[in-house]
Coordinates of C-alpha atoms in Angstrom, one line a residue:
M593 CA 46.6 -11.4 2.6
G594 CA 42.9 -11.7 2.2
V595 CA 40.8 -12.0 5.2
S596 CA 37.3 -13.4 5.4
T597 CA 34.4 -12.1 7.5
P598 CA 32.3 -14.9 9.1
Q599 CA 28.6 -14.9 8.7
N600 CA 26.6 -13.5 11.6
P601 CA 26.1 -16.4 14.0
L602 CA 22.6 -17.4 15.2
G603 CA 21.7 -18.1 18.8
T604 CA 21.9 -16.6 22.2
D605 CA 24.2 -14.1 23.8
G606 CA 26.5 -16.2 26.0
F607 CA 27.4 -13.8 28.8
A608 CA 24.0 -12.0 28.8
N609 CA 22.3 -15.3 29.4
A610 CA 24.9 -16.4 32.0
C611 CA 24.4 -13.1 33.8
S612 CA 20.6 -13.3 33.8
L613 CA 20.8 -16.8 35.0
G614 CA 23.3 -15.9 37.7
Q615 CA 21.3 -13.0 38.9
A616 CA 18.3 -15.2 39.4
V617 CA 20.4 -17.6 41.4
I618 CA 21.9 -14.9 43.5
R619 CA 18.5 -13.2 44.1
V620 CA 17.4 -16.3 46.0
G621 CA 20.6 -16.4 48.1
R622 CA 21.4 -12.7 48.8
D623 CA 19.6 -9.5 47.7
C624 CA 22.8 -7.4 47.9
C625 CA 24.5 -9.6 45.2
T626 CA 21.5 -9.2 42.9
K627 CA 21.9 -5.4 43.2
A628 CA 25.5 -5.7 42.4
A629 CA 24.8 -7.8 39.3
M630 CA 22.0 -5.6 38.1
S631 CA 23.6 -2.2 38.7
P632 CA 23.7 0.1 35.6
Q633 CA 26.4 -1.0 33.2
P634 CA 28.3 0.7 30.4
P635 CA 27.2 -0.3 26.9
P636 CA 26.5 -4.1 27.0
P637 CA 29.3 -6.4 26.0
P638 CA 29.0 -7.6 22.4
D639 CA 27.8 -11.0 21.2
W640 CA 30.0 -13.4 23.1
R641 CA 29.3 -16.5 21.0
L642 CA 29.3 -15.5 18.3
L643 CA 64.8 -12.7 12.0
G644 CA 67.9 -11.3 13.6
F645 CA 69.0 -8.0 14.9
S646 CA 70.4 -7.0 11.5
L647 CA 66.9 -7.0 10.1
L648 CA 65.8 -4.8 12.8
V649 CA 68.5 -2.3 12.1
G650 CA 68.0 -2.5 8.4
S651 CA 64.3 -1.6 8.7
F652 CA 64.7 1.1 11.3
C653 CA 65.1 4.0 8.9
F654 CA 62.0 3.2 7.0
A655 CA 60.0 2.7 10.1
L656 CA 61.1 6.0 11.6
E657 CA 60.3 7.9 8.4
S658 CA 56.9 6.3 8.1
A659 CA 56.1 7.2 11.7
A660 CA 57.2 10.8 11.3
Q661 CA 55.0 11.2 8.2
G662 CA 52.0 9.8 10.2
N663 CA 52.3 11.9 13.4
S664 CA 53.0 15.6 13.5
A665 CA 52.6 15.9 17.3
T666 CA 55.9 16.6 19.0
D667 CA 54.6 16.0 22.6
A668 CA 53.1 12.5 22.0
L669 CA 53.7 10.2 24.9
N670 CA 55.6 7.0 24.3
V671 CA 54.3 3.7 25.6
L672 CA 56.1 0.8 27.2
L673 CA 53.9 -2.2 27.6
I674 CA 55.3 -5.0 29.8
I675 CA 53.5 -8.3 29.6
V676 CA 54.5 -11.2 31.9
D677 CA 53.7 -14.8 31.3
D678 CA 51.7 -16.7 34.0
L679 CA 52.2 -14.0 36.7
R680 CA 49.6 -14.0 39.4
P681 CA 49.5 -11.0 41.8
S682 CA 52.1 -12.6 44.1
L683 CA 54.0 -9.3 44.5
G684 CA 54.8 -7.1 47.4
C685 CA 52.7 -4.3 46.0
Y686 CA 49.7 -6.6 46.1
G687 CA 50.3 -7.5 49.8
D688 CA 52.4 -10.6 49.4
K689 CA 54.7 -10.6 52.4
L690 CA 57.0 -13.4 51.1
V691 CA 57.8 -12.5 47.5
R692 CA 60.6 -10.1 46.9
S693 CA 59.7 -7.9 44.0
P694 CA 61.2 -4.5 44.8
N695 CA 61.4 -3.2 41.2
I696 CA 57.8 -4.0 40.3
D697 CA 56.8 -2.6 43.7
Q698 CA 58.7 0.6 42.9
L699 CA 56.8 0.9 39.6
A700 CA 53.6 0.4 41.5
S701 CA 54.6 3.2 43.9
H702 CA 54.5 5.7 41.0
S703 CA 51.4 4.1 39.3
I704 CA 47.7 3.4 39.7
L705 CA 47.4 -0.2 40.7
F706 CA 44.2 -2.2 39.9
Q707 CA 43.5 -4.7 42.8
N708 CA 40.9 -6.7 40.9
A709 CA 41.9 -7.1 37.3
F710 CA 40.9 -10.2 35.4
A711 CA 41.8 -12.0 32.2
Q712 CA 39.1 -13.2 29.9
Q713 CA 40.5 -16.7 29.4
A714 CA 43.2 -18.3 31.6
V715 CA 45.5 -19.6 28.8
C716 CA 48.2 -17.8 26.8
A717 CA 47.1 -17.4 23.2
P718 CA 43.4 -16.7 23.7
S719 CA 44.1 -14.2 26.5
R720 CA 46.8 -12.3 24.5
V721 CA 44.8 -12.2 21.3
S722 CA 41.8 -11.0 23.4
F723 CA 43.5 -8.1 25.1
L724 CA 45.7 -7.1 22.2
T725 CA 42.6 -6.8 19.9
G726 CA 40.2 -5.5 22.6
R727 CA 37.8 -8.3 21.8
R728 CA 36.6 -11.2 24.0
P729 CA 37.3 -14.9 23.1
D730 CA 33.8 -15.4 21.8
T731 CA 34.5 -12.7 19.3
T732 CA 38.1 -13.7 18.4
R733 CA 36.8 -17.3 18.3
L734 CA 40.2 -18.4 19.7
Y735 CA 39.9 -20.8 22.6
D736 CA 42.9 -22.8 21.8
F737 CA 46.2 -22.2 19.9
N738 CA 45.2 -23.2 16.4
S739 CA 43.7 -20.3 14.5
Y740 CA 44.6 -16.8 13.4
W741 CA 41.8 -14.3 14.2
R742 CA 42.2 -12.3 11.0
V743 CA 41.2 -15.3 8.9
H744 CA 39.1 -17.3 11.4
S745 CA 37.0 -14.5 12.9
G746 CA 37.5 -10.9 11.5
N747 CA 40.3 -8.5 10.5
F748 CA 40.4 -6.9 13.9
S749 CA 42.9 -4.2 14.6
T750 CA 45.4 -4.6 17.5
I751 CA 46.8 -2.2 20.0
P752 CA 50.2 -1.9 18.3
Q753 CA 48.6 -1.7 14.9
Y754 CA 46.4 1.3 16.1
F755 CA 49.5 3.1 17.4
K756 CA 51.4 2.3 14.3
E757 CA 48.6 3.8 12.1
N758 CA 48.8 6.9 14.3
G759 CA 52.4 7.6 13.7
Y760 CA 54.2 5.5 16.3
V761 CA 57.1 3.2 15.8
T762 CA 55.9 -0.1 17.2
M763 CA 58.3 -2.7 18.4
S764 CA 57.9 -6.2 19.9
V765 CA 60.5 -7.9 22.1
G766 CA 60.0 -11.4 23.6
K767 CA 56.7 -13.1 24.0
V768 CA 54.0 -10.5 23.2
F769 CA 51.6 -12.4 21.0
H770 CA 51.7 -16.1 21.5
P771 CA 54.0 -17.5 18.8
G772 CA 52.6 -19.9 16.2
I773 CA 49.4 -20.2 14.3
S774 CA 47.5 -17.9 16.6
S775 CA 49.6 -14.9 15.5
N776 CA 50.2 -16.2 11.9
H777 CA 53.7 -17.4 12.7
S778 CA 54.8 -13.8 12.6
D779 CA 53.6 -12.1 15.8
D780 CA 50.9 -10.5 13.5
S781 CA 53.5 -8.9 11.3
P782 CA 53.5 -6.7 9.4
Y783 CA 50.1 -5.4 10.6
S784 CA 51.2 -4.7 14.2
W785 CA 54.9 -3.9 14.0
S786 CA 57.1 -1.4 12.3
F787 CA 59.7 -4.1 11.8
P788 CA 60.1 -7.8 12.6
P789 CA 59.6 -8.7 16.2
Y790 CA 62.6 -9.9 18.3
H791 CA 62.7 -13.3 19.9
P792 CA 65.7 -14.3 22.1
S793 CA 67.9 -16.9 20.5
S794 CA 68.1 -18.9 23.8
E795 CA 64.4 -19.3 23.8
K796 CA 64.7 -22.6 21.9
Y797 CA 66.3 -24.3 24.9
E798 CA 63.5 -23.6 27.3
N799 CA 61.9 -27.0 27.0
T800 CA 65.0 -29.1 26.3
K801 CA 67.2 -31.1 28.6
T802 CA 69.1 -28.3 30.3
C803 CA 68.2 -29.0 33.9
R804 CA 70.9 -30.8 35.8
G805 CA 69.4 -33.4 38.1
Q806 CA 70.7 -35.0 41.3
D807 CA 72.0 -37.8 39.1
G808 CA 74.3 -35.3 37.4
K809 CA 72.5 -35.7 34.1
L810 CA 70.5 -33.2 32.1
H811 CA 66.7 -33.4 32.2
A812 CA 63.6 -31.6 30.9
N813 CA 62.3 -30.8 34.4
L814 CA 59.7 -28.6 35.9
L815 CA 62.1 -27.3 38.5
C816 CA 65.2 -26.0 36.7
P817 CA 67.4 -23.6 38.7
V818 CA 70.6 -23.2 36.6
D819 CA 74.1 -21.8 36.6
V820 CA 73.7 -19.3 33.8
A821 CA 77.3 -19.7 32.8
D822 CA 76.7 -23.4 32.1
V823 CA 73.5 -23.1 29.9
P824 CA 73.6 -23.0 26.1
E825 CA 74.7 -19.5 24.9
G826 CA 75.5 -18.6 28.5
T827 CA 72.3 -16.6 28.9
L828 CA 68.5 -16.9 29.4
P829 CA 65.6 -15.6 27.2
D830 CA 64.4 -12.8 29.6
K831 CA 68.0 -11.5 30.0
Q832 CA 68.3 -11.2 26.2
S833 CA 64.9 -9.6 26.0
T834 CA 65.9 -6.9 28.5
E835 CA 69.1 -6.2 26.6
E836 CA 67.3 -5.9 23.3
A837 CA 64.6 -3.7 24.7
I838 CA 67.3 -1.4 26.2
R839 CA 69.0 -1.2 22.8
L840 CA 65.8 -0.2 21.1
L841 CA 65.1 2.5 23.8
E842 CA 68.6 3.9 23.1
K843 CA 67.8 4.1 19.4
M844 CA 64.4 5.7 20.0
K845 CA 65.9 8.3 22.3
I846 CA 67.3 10.1 19.3
S847 CA 64.1 9.6 17.2
A848 CA 61.6 12.4 16.6
S849 CA 58.9 9.8 16.4
P850 CA 57.0 8.4 19.5
F851 CA 57.4 4.7 20.1
F852 CA 55.2 1.9 21.3
L853 CA 57.5 -0.8 22.8
A854 CA 56.0 -4.1 24.0
V855 CA 58.2 -6.3 26.1
G856 CA 57.1 -9.9 26.9
Y857 CA 58.8 -11.8 29.6
H858 CA 58.7 -15.6 29.8
K859 CA 59.1 -16.2 33.5
P860 CA 57.4 -17.4 35.7
H861 CA 56.1 -19.6 32.9
I862 CA 57.2 -23.2 33.2
P863 CA 59.7 -24.7 33.2
F864 CA 61.0 -22.8 36.2
R865 CA 64.4 -22.2 34.5
Y866 CA 66.0 -19.3 36.3
P867 CA 69.4 -18.4 37.9
K868 CA 69.9 -20.7 40.8
E869 CA 71.0 -17.9 43.2
F870 CA 67.3 -16.8 43.4
Q871 CA 66.5 -19.9 45.4
K872 CA 68.4 -18.4 48.3
L873 CA 65.6 -15.8 48.7
Y874 CA 63.1 -18.6 49.5
P875 CA 64.5 -21.2 52.0
L876 CA 62.2 -24.3 51.8
E877 CA 61.5 -24.0 55.6
N878 CA 59.9 -20.7 54.9
I879 CA 57.6 -22.0 52.1
T880 CA 54.1 -22.9 53.1
L881 CA 51.5 -24.9 51.2
A882 CA 48.5 -23.3 49.5
P883 CA 45.9 -22.4 52.2
D884 CA 43.4 -24.7 50.5
P885 CA 45.4 -27.6 49.0
Q886 CA 42.5 -30.0 48.8
V887 CA 40.1 -30.4 45.9
P888 CA 36.8 -28.9 47.3
D889 CA 34.0 -31.4 47.9
G890 CA 31.5 -29.4 45.9
L891 CA 33.7 -28.7 42.9
P892 CA 32.0 -30.0 39.7
P893 CA 34.4 -32.4 37.8
V894 CA 34.1 -30.2 34.7
A895 CA 35.6 -27.3 36.6
Y896 CA 38.8 -29.1 37.5
N897 CA 41.9 -28.9 35.5
P898 CA 44.2 -31.9 35.7
W899 CA 47.5 -29.9 35.0
M900 CA 48.7 -32.2 32.3
D901 CA 51.6 -30.0 31.2
I902 CA 53.0 -30.2 34.7
R903 CA 52.8 -34.0 34.6
E904 CA 54.8 -34.1 31.4
R905 CA 58.0 -32.9 33.1
E906 CA 60.6 -35.6 33.9
D907 CA 60.9 -34.7 37.6
V908 CA 57.1 -34.8 38.0
Q909 CA 56.8 -38.1 36.0
A910 CA 59.2 -39.6 38.5
L911 CA 56.7 -39.0 41.3
N912 CA 54.2 -41.4 39.7
I913 CA 51.2 -39.1 40.6
S914 CA 47.7 -40.4 39.9
V915 CA 45.5 -38.8 37.3
P916 CA 43.6 -36.6 37.4
Y917 CA 43.5 -35.4 41.0
G918 CA 47.0 -36.2 42.3
P919 CA 48.0 -35.1 44.8
I920 CA 51.6 -33.9 44.5
P921 CA 53.7 -34.9 47.5
V922 CA 53.9 -32.2 50.1
D923 CA 57.7 -31.7 49.9
F924 CA 57.5 -31.3 46.1
Q925 CA 54.6 -28.8 46.4
R926 CA 56.9 -26.6 48.5
K927 CA 59.6 -26.9 45.8
I928 CA 57.2 -25.9 43.1
R929 CA 56.1 -22.8 45.1
Q930 CA 59.7 -22.0 45.9
S931 CA 60.7 -22.1 42.2
Y932 CA 57.7 -20.0 41.2
F933 CA 58.5 -17.3 43.7
A934 CA 62.2 -17.4 42.7
S935 CA 61.2 -17.0 39.1
V936 CA 59.1 -14.0 40.0
S937 CA 62.1 -12.4 41.8
Y938 CA 64.3 -13.1 38.7
L939 CA 61.7 -11.5 36.5
D940 CA 61.6 -8.5 38.9
T941 CA 65.3 -7.9 38.3
Q942 CA 64.8 -7.8 34.5
V943 CA 62.0 -5.3 34.9
G944 CA 64.3 -3.3 37.2
H945 CA 67.1 -3.1 34.7
L946 CA 64.6 -2.1 31.9
L947 CA 63.0 0.7 34.0
S948 CA 66.4 1.9 35.2
A949 CA 67.5 2.2 31.6
L950 CA 64.4 4.2 30.8
D951 CA 65.4 6.6 33.6
D952 CA 69.0 6.8 32.4
L953 CA 67.8 7.8 28.9
H954 CA 65.5 10.5 30.4
L955 CA 62.4 8.9 28.9
T956 CA 60.4 8.5 32.1
S957 CA 59.0 12.0 31.8
N958 CA 57.3 11.2 28.4
T959 CA 56.6 7.4 28.5
I960 CA 53.5 5.7 29.8
I961 CA 54.3 2.3 31.4
A962 CA 51.7 -0.4 31.6
F963 CA 52.4 -3.6 33.4
T964 CA 50.3 -6.8 33.4
S965 CA 50.2 -10.5 32.9
D966 CA 48.2 -12.7 30.5
H967 CA 46.6 -14.7 33.4
G968 CA 47.4 -16.1 36.8
W969 CA 48.7 -19.5 38.0
A970 CA 47.5 -21.9 40.6
L971 CA 50.1 -23.1 43.1
G972 CA 48.1 -25.9 44.8
E973 CA 45.0 -24.0 45.5
H974 CA 41.9 -26.3 45.2
G975 CA 44.4 -29.1 44.5
E976 CA 45.2 -27.5 41.2
W977 CA 48.3 -26.3 39.4
A978 CA 48.9 -24.1 36.4
K979 CA 46.1 -22.1 34.8
Y980 CA 43.2 -23.5 32.8
S981 CA 40.3 -22.6 35.0
N982 CA 37.8 -19.9 35.9
F983 CA 38.9 -19.4 39.5
D984 CA 40.3 -16.1 40.7
I985 CA 43.7 -17.6 41.3
T986 CA 44.0 -18.2 37.5
T987 CA 42.1 -15.3 36.1
R988 CA 43.2 -12.5 38.4
V989 CA 46.3 -10.6 37.2
P990 CA 48.4 -7.6 38.2
L991 CA 47.6 -4.4 36.3
M992 CA 49.2 -1.0 36.8
F993 CA 49.7 2.2 34.8
Y994 CA 52.4 4.9 35.2
V995 CA 51.5 8.1 33.5
P996 CA 54.1 10.9 33.7
G997 CA 52.9 13.9 35.7
K998 CA 49.6 12.2 36.5
T999 CA 50.2 9.1 38.6
A1000 CA 53.4 10.6 39.9
P1001 CA 55.2 14.0 39.6
L1002 CA 57.5 14.4 36.7
P1003 CA 61.1 13.6 37.7
G1004 CA 63.3 16.6 38.5
A1005 CA 66.7 17.3 37.0
G1006 CA 69.0 14.4 37.8
E1007 CA 66.2 12.6 39.6
K1008 CA 65.5 8.9 39.0
L1009 CA 62.0 7.5 39.5
F1010 CA 63.1 3.9 38.9
P1011 CA 66.7 3.3 40.3
Y1012 CA 67.5 -0.4 40.2
Q1013 CA 66.5 -2.3 43.4
D1014 CA 68.4 -5.4 44.4
P1015 CA 66.1 -8.1 45.7
F1016 CA 69.0 -9.6 47.7
D1017 CA 69.5 -6.3 49.6
P1018 CA 68.0 -7.0 53.1
T1019 CA 67.7 -3.3 53.8
S1020 CA 65.3 -2.5 51.0
E1021 CA 61.9 -1.5 52.2
S1022 CA 58.6 -2.3 50.7
M1023 CA 56.8 0.5 48.8
D1024 CA 53.1 1.1 48.7
P1025 CA 51.3 1.6 45.4
G1026 CA 50.8 5.2 44.3
G1027 CA 47.1 4.6 44.2
H1028 CA 44.6 1.7 44.4
V1029 CA 41.5 1.0 42.4
T1030 CA 39.3 -1.7 43.9
D1031 CA 36.7 -1.8 41.0
L1032 CA 36.7 -5.0 39.0
V1033 CA 38.3 -4.4 35.6
E1034 CA 39.2 -6.6 32.6
L1035 CA 42.3 -7.0 30.4
V1036 CA 40.1 -6.4 27.4
S1037 CA 40.1 -2.8 28.6
L1038 CA 43.8 -2.4 27.9
F1039 CA 43.2 -1.2 24.3
P1040 CA 40.9 1.7 24.9
T1041 CA 42.8 2.7 28.0
L1042 CA 46.2 2.9 26.4
A1043 CA 44.7 4.8 23.4
G1044 CA 43.1 7.3 25.7
L1045 CA 46.1 7.8 27.9
A1046 CA 48.3 8.4 24.8
G1047 CA 45.9 11.1 23.5
L1048 CA 44.6 9.0 20.6
Q1049 CA 40.9 8.7 19.8
V1050 CA 39.4 5.9 21.8
P1051 CA 37.9 3.2 19.6
P1052 CA 34.1 3.1 19.7
W1053 CA 32.2 0.3 21.4
C1054 CA 31.6 -2.7 19.2
P1055 CA 28.2 -3.2 17.6
I1056 CA 26.5 -6.6 17.8
P1057 CA 27.8 -8.4 15.9
S1058 CA 31.2 -6.9 15.1
F1059 CA 33.0 -9.4 12.9
H1060 CA 32.8 -7.0 10.0
V1061 CA 34.2 -4.1 12.1
E1062 CA 38.0 -3.7 12.1
L1063 CA 38.4 -1.1 14.8
C1064 CA 36.2 -1.2 17.9
R1065 CA 36.5 -2.4 21.5
E1066 CA 34.6 -4.5 24.0
G1067 CA 36.2 -3.2 27.1
Q1068 CA 35.7 -0.1 29.2
N1069 CA 38.2 2.8 29.0
L1070 CA 39.8 2.8 32.5
Q1071 CA 41.1 6.3 32.0
R1072 CA 38.7 7.8 34.5
H1073 CA 40.5 5.9 37.3
L1074 CA 43.7 7.9 36.4
Q1075 CA 42.0 11.3 36.5
L1076 CA 42.8 11.9 40.1
H1077 CA 42.3 15.4 41.3
D1078 CA 45.0 15.1 44.0
L1079 CA 46.9 11.9 44.2
E1080 CA 48.5 12.8 47.6
E1081 CA 45.1 13.6 49.2
D1082 CA 43.2 10.8 47.5
P1083 CA 45.5 7.7 47.0
H1084 CA 42.6 5.3 46.9
F1085 CA 40.2 6.0 44.1
L1086 CA 36.7 6.2 45.3
G1087 CA 34.6 4.5 42.6
N1088 CA 31.5 2.3 43.0
P1089 CA 32.8 -1.3 42.8
R1090 CA 29.2 -2.6 42.7
E1091 CA 28.9 -1.3 39.2
S1092 CA 31.8 -3.4 37.9
I1093 CA 31.7 -7.0 36.5
A1094 CA 34.5 -9.1 35.1
Y1095 CA 33.8 -11.9 32.6
S1096 CA 35.9 -14.9 32.0
Q1097 CA 35.4 -18.2 30.2
Y1098 CA 37.0 -21.6 29.8
P1099 CA 36.3 -24.5 27.4
R1100 CA 36.2 -28.2 28.3
P1101 CA 36.0 -31.4 26.1
A1102 CA 34.0 -33.4 28.6
D1103 CA 32.2 -33.3 32.0
S1104 CA 35.1 -35.1 33.7
P1105 CA 38.8 -34.4 33.7
Q1106 CA 40.7 -36.1 30.9
W1107 CA 44.0 -35.8 29.0
N1108 CA 42.9 -32.7 27.0
S1109 CA 40.8 -30.9 29.5
D1110 CA 43.3 -28.2 30.0
K1111 CA 43.9 -27.3 26.4
P1112 CA 41.1 -28.8 24.2
S1113 CA 41.3 -28.1 20.5
L1114 CA 38.3 -26.2 19.0
K1115 CA 36.8 -29.3 17.4
D1116 CA 36.9 -31.1 20.8
I1117 CA 35.1 -28.4 22.9
K1118 CA 31.8 -29.7 24.1
I1119 CA 31.3 -27.4 27.1
M1120 CA 32.0 -23.8 27.8
G1121 CA 32.2 -22.4 31.4
Y1122 CA 31.0 -18.8 31.4
S1123 CA 32.0 -17.0 34.6
I1124 CA 30.9 -13.7 36.1
R1125 CA 32.9 -12.0 38.9
T1126 CA 31.4 -9.2 40.9
I1127 CA 32.6 -7.6 44.1
D1128 CA 30.3 -10.0 46.0
Y1129 CA 30.5 -13.3 44.2
R1130 CA 31.8 -15.5 41.4
Y1131 CA 29.1 -17.3 39.5
T1132 CA 30.0 -19.9 36.8
V1133 CA 27.7 -21.9 34.6
W1134 CA 29.0 -24.7 32.4
V1135 CA 26.8 -25.2 29.3
G1136 CA 26.8 -27.1 26.1
F1137 CA 28.8 -25.6 23.3
N1138 CA 28.8 -26.3 19.5
P1139 CA 32.3 -25.6 18.2
A1140 CA 31.2 -25.8 14.5
E1141 CA 28.8 -22.9 15.0
F1142 CA 30.4 -21.2 18.0
L1143 CA 27.1 -21.5 19.9
A1144 CA 26.5 -21.8 23.6
N1145 CA 23.3 -23.6 24.6
F1146 CA 22.1 -22.2 27.9
S1147 CA 19.3 -24.7 28.0
D1148 CA 21.9 -27.4 28.3
I1149 CA 23.4 -26.8 31.8
H1150 CA 26.1 -29.3 32.8
A1151 CA 27.1 -27.7 36.2
G1152 CA 27.3 -24.5 38.1
E1153 CA 29.4 -22.8 40.7
L1154 CA 28.6 -20.0 43.1
Y1155 CA 31.0 -18.6 45.7
F1156 CA 30.4 -15.6 48.0
V1157 CA 33.6 -13.6 48.3
D1158 CA 33.1 -12.2 51.8
S1159 CA 32.5 -15.5 53.4
D1160 CA 34.5 -17.7 51.0
P1161 CA 37.4 -15.6 49.6
L1162 CA 39.3 -18.7 48.4
Q1163 CA 36.3 -20.0 46.5
D1164 CA 36.2 -23.4 48.2
H1165 CA 32.5 -23.8 49.1
N1166 CA 30.3 -24.1 46.1
I1167 CA 26.7 -23.3 47.1
Y1168 CA 25.2 -23.6 43.7
N1169 CA 23.7 -27.0 44.5
D1170 CA 22.3 -26.0 47.9
S1171 CA 18.7 -27.0 48.3
Q1172 CA 17.4 -23.4 47.8
H1173 CA 19.2 -23.2 44.4
R1174 CA 19.1 -26.8 43.0
D1175 CA 16.1 -26.6 40.8
L1176 CA 16.2 -22.9 40.0
P1177 CA 18.5 -22.9 36.9
H1178 CA 16.3 -25.4 35.2
S1179 CA 13.3 -23.2 35.5
L1180 CA 15.0 -20.3 33.9
K1181 CA 15.0 -21.0 30.2
P1182 CA 16.9 -18.3 28.2

C-alpha cells in the first residue's frame, strides 16, 4: 500500500512549551522542583504537535525460512512481550497487600521492575500505537481510534517489524495492537507479523449478554463473574490466548530461528467477565473504597473524565447515576473494586500457565520477557472510574524485564524459574522483585530497550520533525538499568531520579465534562492536556488545540494542575491556582 508523508507542521513544540511553562510555575513554589525539571536531559523529545489456526500453520514454513535467511546468529535471544489491558500496578510486587498475583510476582522476582513507568496517553489505541512504534501521540497523530498511522502520519516501523526485518519470526496473540482502523483492521499485517495474528474466537462475546443477573436473565453488565462451562464455546478469550501462545512456543522450540512473540491479555479490561471462583479471593467485607473517593475541590472540570463507558453497562444504568460526577453507590463501588482485583488474579493464572510452559520447553535460558500494560485504571480515586485522564492512577503502569543470566542466574539442569503458582494456595508467600528502578520511565522506551537487550542496533533518536523517517525512536534506551554489576549486592539500582521526566497527554472536546469527553474523535478535540511528571511533582496544562493542523496553542491556557508528590501523593490538592501562581502562566508567552 502507498503511504503518504504529512507536510512539516508549523507552530510550537507542545511539551517543550509545557515544560518551560511548568518550570516557571514550580520555580515560584519550590526551588528543588525547578532543579528536577531543569536537570540535564537526553536528546530532547521530538516535535510533539506536530483468520484461523490453519492459516497460521500454513504460513509457518515460509515464515521460518524467511527468518533463517535474515539472521545468521545462532545465539540470538528470543523475546516474549506480554501486554495487559487496563492493568494498573495493583500487584503484590508493587506493594499491594490485597491483590493475589503470585505468578506475576514470581516473574518480578527474576526481573528488573520499574516502579515509576508511565504511558503516553491513557487510552488503548493511542497508547499501543505509541509504544509499539516508539513515537509519541503527537507524532503518530492518533488520539482516538479512527486513523492508521502509516497513512495518517508516517510510515513508522514497529517493534515487531524491526525484529522481523532482523531475522525473527514475529507472532501476535490476542490484543497487541488495538483492533480496527488504528491498526488497519489487520493488526498492522503484513508489516509487523510473519503470519496472520491470532484472535480468540470467544472474543466476540465479551460485550454481549452473557452475564447472568439476579433475575436469572442474561445481561451486558459491567460485573460479570461467570461459570466458564456455561458461556459460549465454554471458554474465555484469555484462556484461548494462553493456549495458542503455548502452541506457538512448542513450534518455535524446534525452530532454528529466534522468535518475537507478543501476547495481549484482555482482562482486567471491562466488562469484568472472569471465572466466578476468583471472587472468593476478595470477600466484599475486605474490600475498601478508594482512599480519595471524592472529586477534588480544585480539580478543573476539563481534567475530569465522566466514565461514560461504565455508565453504558446494564447493571450501572439500573443505578440511575447522575452525569457527569456520579457518585456510584458505595456498595457498588466495592463490587467494582472486587471484580477488578478478581480479574487481575484470573489474569495472573494465565501469565503463570504461559511462563510455566516456557520453562517446560527449556526456553527461559534464551528468552527475554517484558511485561507491561497499555495504561492504568481508576477505581474511584478522585471520584473517577476507568482511564481517560492524566493522573498517575491512569498513566502509571507495571513494567518489568527478565533477561536470562542478567536479571537472574540462568536456570540449572532440571530447574524451573517459573513454576505455576496457585493464587488460591494460602501458603504461597509473596516474592520481592529482583531489582527496583525508581527513575521515571516511559512506555515509549520499550522499542529501543527491547532492541538493545536482544543485541540489535538501537534505532537512532528521531530528528525534528520525523514524519519522513521510518525508523527512529523518541524514548530512552532503558538498557543501562539492567547492566547491574552485581544483582545480589545491589538489588536497587542507584540512578539519579531527578534527571527523569515522563510525559503524558489527553485530549478533550470541551472545558466541561460531556458525553464524548473520555474518547473524543479527532475532529472534536478542542483542548489538549499536556502533563509532565517528575519525581517531585505532576504539572498539567490544558491548552487550545487545532485538530485540523495538529497544533497546540500555549497562549490559550484553559486550566492548569500542579501537585507535589511528597505532600500530596494521591494528587488531590491542586495548587496551580494558589495566589502565588494565579497570574504567572499568563505572563509567560511561549
